[in-house]
């Protein structure tokens, strides 16, 4: 029998073998050694998220389901110290704005943990051929909330368990960790009932956590259970607040037991009517044989017994339902039953209708709420049956996103529409590539640099291009690590997903994984959205990355390691070169060596182009007209000459520097993975040509900083003498982390030969907005901006989404339409948030 330590070591060796295999198998492409093993690549692209998706994963039920599916495979450490991370991610967390079903393989569950009022919206947003895989976990009435599609065989779950969230940080500091979901149930709780094609799969997930589950054998069975659950939801928020002070459910049973019986007797005819409503044409004979069946809602006493069992299953009844939530959902709860109670009565005179619930609603919610409930029609569920979004498929991948469309302009196009992109870094080059593939657009890219394209006839050795100031100084780490808030982390995960799937760019990343060293800490939460192996001790970390050695580091006892196997990096020059060559091949025009003087405007004040001069001759002003100007020049995007300014686009000056060392002559054991040492404040990776890239200081990951510090403007000296000093300081910090003897011999060689040319430095200001988040969208009519510090991770995604938005804006019927259009997933990153 294997010991836990041996299991842990085998797991680590497996990750090491998988990741190292990608380094051993290479193919030649554009003069660059690609590190992609075909089998691993196929696994990543075709078998990602084999257990489906979770919609609404930031909510309590959604986080519980995601946490349950993405639980650790085996214990990482023998002692439990609150560090429980998923080592793989079999289920995806579907972000808001992404079409459910496009991230996972067909026939895998799509767990929709949503309010019942959002059921039709989610159904319409889901990829059509995946709608049969929807699994609705919510308090719904199937006949009311699913009546828009009675032929689908999706799965329904009537929940009889609750979930609460533990506090992540008692100090209230921001963190990328999700609060730990805590299950609230008991053996006395009524069984959670599931019905549909994925019923068995869902039951297995729930039973693992001790939840009692029944699989219904018929649609009527599920409808009956839903009617009983509605009885509890409609009564107990009123009963608990129908007094001078709110009462717990347990106190209500102790004080109002007779009233509960009377209320149930009053509503029983309506419950029976509701329980008999049909809602599906699905063939029940295809359901699992292990299912159970009930055919009647029961007697008054049987309904009361159910209400009591469910009440006591939640913290022994020591809970008080939310008054606010009850008021918000009063039509879906009480309105449905009151309308059925009215239909059950032969007398239309309100005075003779059942009055007990009427009077309780009037006392707790008010006369207006009662009138709204009485006016509720049988089929009224608060929805108009339509949504104003449409699904848009990415040309470069098979991802789909939700989009608010414009009204198209019906005018005939007599001229080719044109755009000017200011900035040819990785964001600008990605926009050029994606825009050049869309319709009949004339694309022009302007940049200060002169070497924007490889020279005609140049060899691989002498055709280097300049990828942009910020891009050239980027660590080029593909990750969503420690990014906050959750929506921003998910955006970066989508960026990584796009790198995996992009038809042109998927061959560029090296998915090496990242090893991060941190101080020991008590994490009172778990991020089920992101794959991580840890915490690890020094020996396990060195097994994963033999190129590090901490035996002489006195601070080692206070640290621990985490391995993120899904992260990787790119070589930015090669990627930008590929994007530009592709864009040029599609007709885009790149003009280098220019200085932007100002924007041009027409007589109505709309942006109509740019004025610029050539750096070689600034006396000749060139006027370039365009239907849309796109600002994508990183930290310079807020320049007044570009028409935005710091008020509309506040950017912090956050300088960064990288040192590049030809490491293969000195490192006896080259790095195989990205390595980040937060204690010695150094981060490094080894590129395919053997160059060791070293960064120093606090690594800025973008998003709202977990330390909640407002970045102050900083300055970095870029003189040659300063570069030499900075480079040596970074290397010295790295010596504390990687094969000390080897890098020390490198530094000794530099000193003996008085040669600082054996390493080089790049410096640049990071394009970080005031809130740390990307800025993407229309600034004003005719002017679009795309700026992001996570430019490397997000470049393909921003290029694809923004190019579609830009093409749409050029065809919008009016300027007012432009303000309402766009991708839902970019809503939080619009420039208007600053104004």
PDB file of C-alpha atoms in Angstrom, residues 4 115 159 207 211 226 242 348 355 403 458 523 563 622 634-635 642 695 704 780 799:
ATOM      1  CA  UNK A   4       0.338   9.540   1.295  1.00  0.00           C
ATOM      2  CA  UNK A 115     -32.892  32.640  -9.880  1.00  0.00           C
ATOM      3  CA  UNK A 159     -33.427  21.934  -3.758  1.00  0.00           C
ATOM      4  CA  UNK A 207     -24.703  12.630  -2.601  1.00  0.00           C
ATOM      5  CA  UNK A 211     -27.321  15.445   0.531  1.00  0.00           C
ATOM      6  CA  UNK A 226     -42.120  22.121  -6.587  1.00  0.00           C
ATOM      7  CA  UNK A 242     -45.840  39.098  10.888  1.00  0.00           C
ATOM      8  CA  UNK A 348     -65.823  35.954  -7.857  1.00  0.00           C
ATOM      9  CA  UNK A 355     -58.659  35.590   3.270  1.00  0.00           C
ATOM     10  CA  UNK A 403     -23.957  40.789 -27.620  1.00  0.00           C
ATOM     11  CA  UNK A 458      15.492  38.966 -44.436  1.00  0.00           C
ATOM     12  CA  UNK A 523      -6.243  31.226   3.575  1.00  0.00           C
ATOM     13  CA  UNK A 563       2.121  25.168  -8.724  1.00  0.00           C
ATOM     14  CA  UNK A 622      -0.216  64.561 -42.881  1.00  0.00           C
ATOM     15  CA  UNK A 634      -0.610  51.534 -23.973  1.00  0.00           C
ATOM     16  CA  UNK A 635       0.543  54.013 -21.353  1.00  0.00           C
ATOM     17  CA  UNK A 642      -5.185  61.580 -28.867  1.00  0.00           C
ATOM     18  CA  UNK A 695      12.057  40.741 -13.340  1.00  0.00           C
ATOM     19  CA  UNK A 704      -7.818  45.753  -8.187  1.00  0.00           C
ATOM     20  CA  UNK A 780     -17.168  59.181 -28.178  1.00  0.00           C
ATOM     21  CA  UNK A 799      -8.796  41.742 -30.657  1.00  0.00           C
TER      22      UNK A 799
END
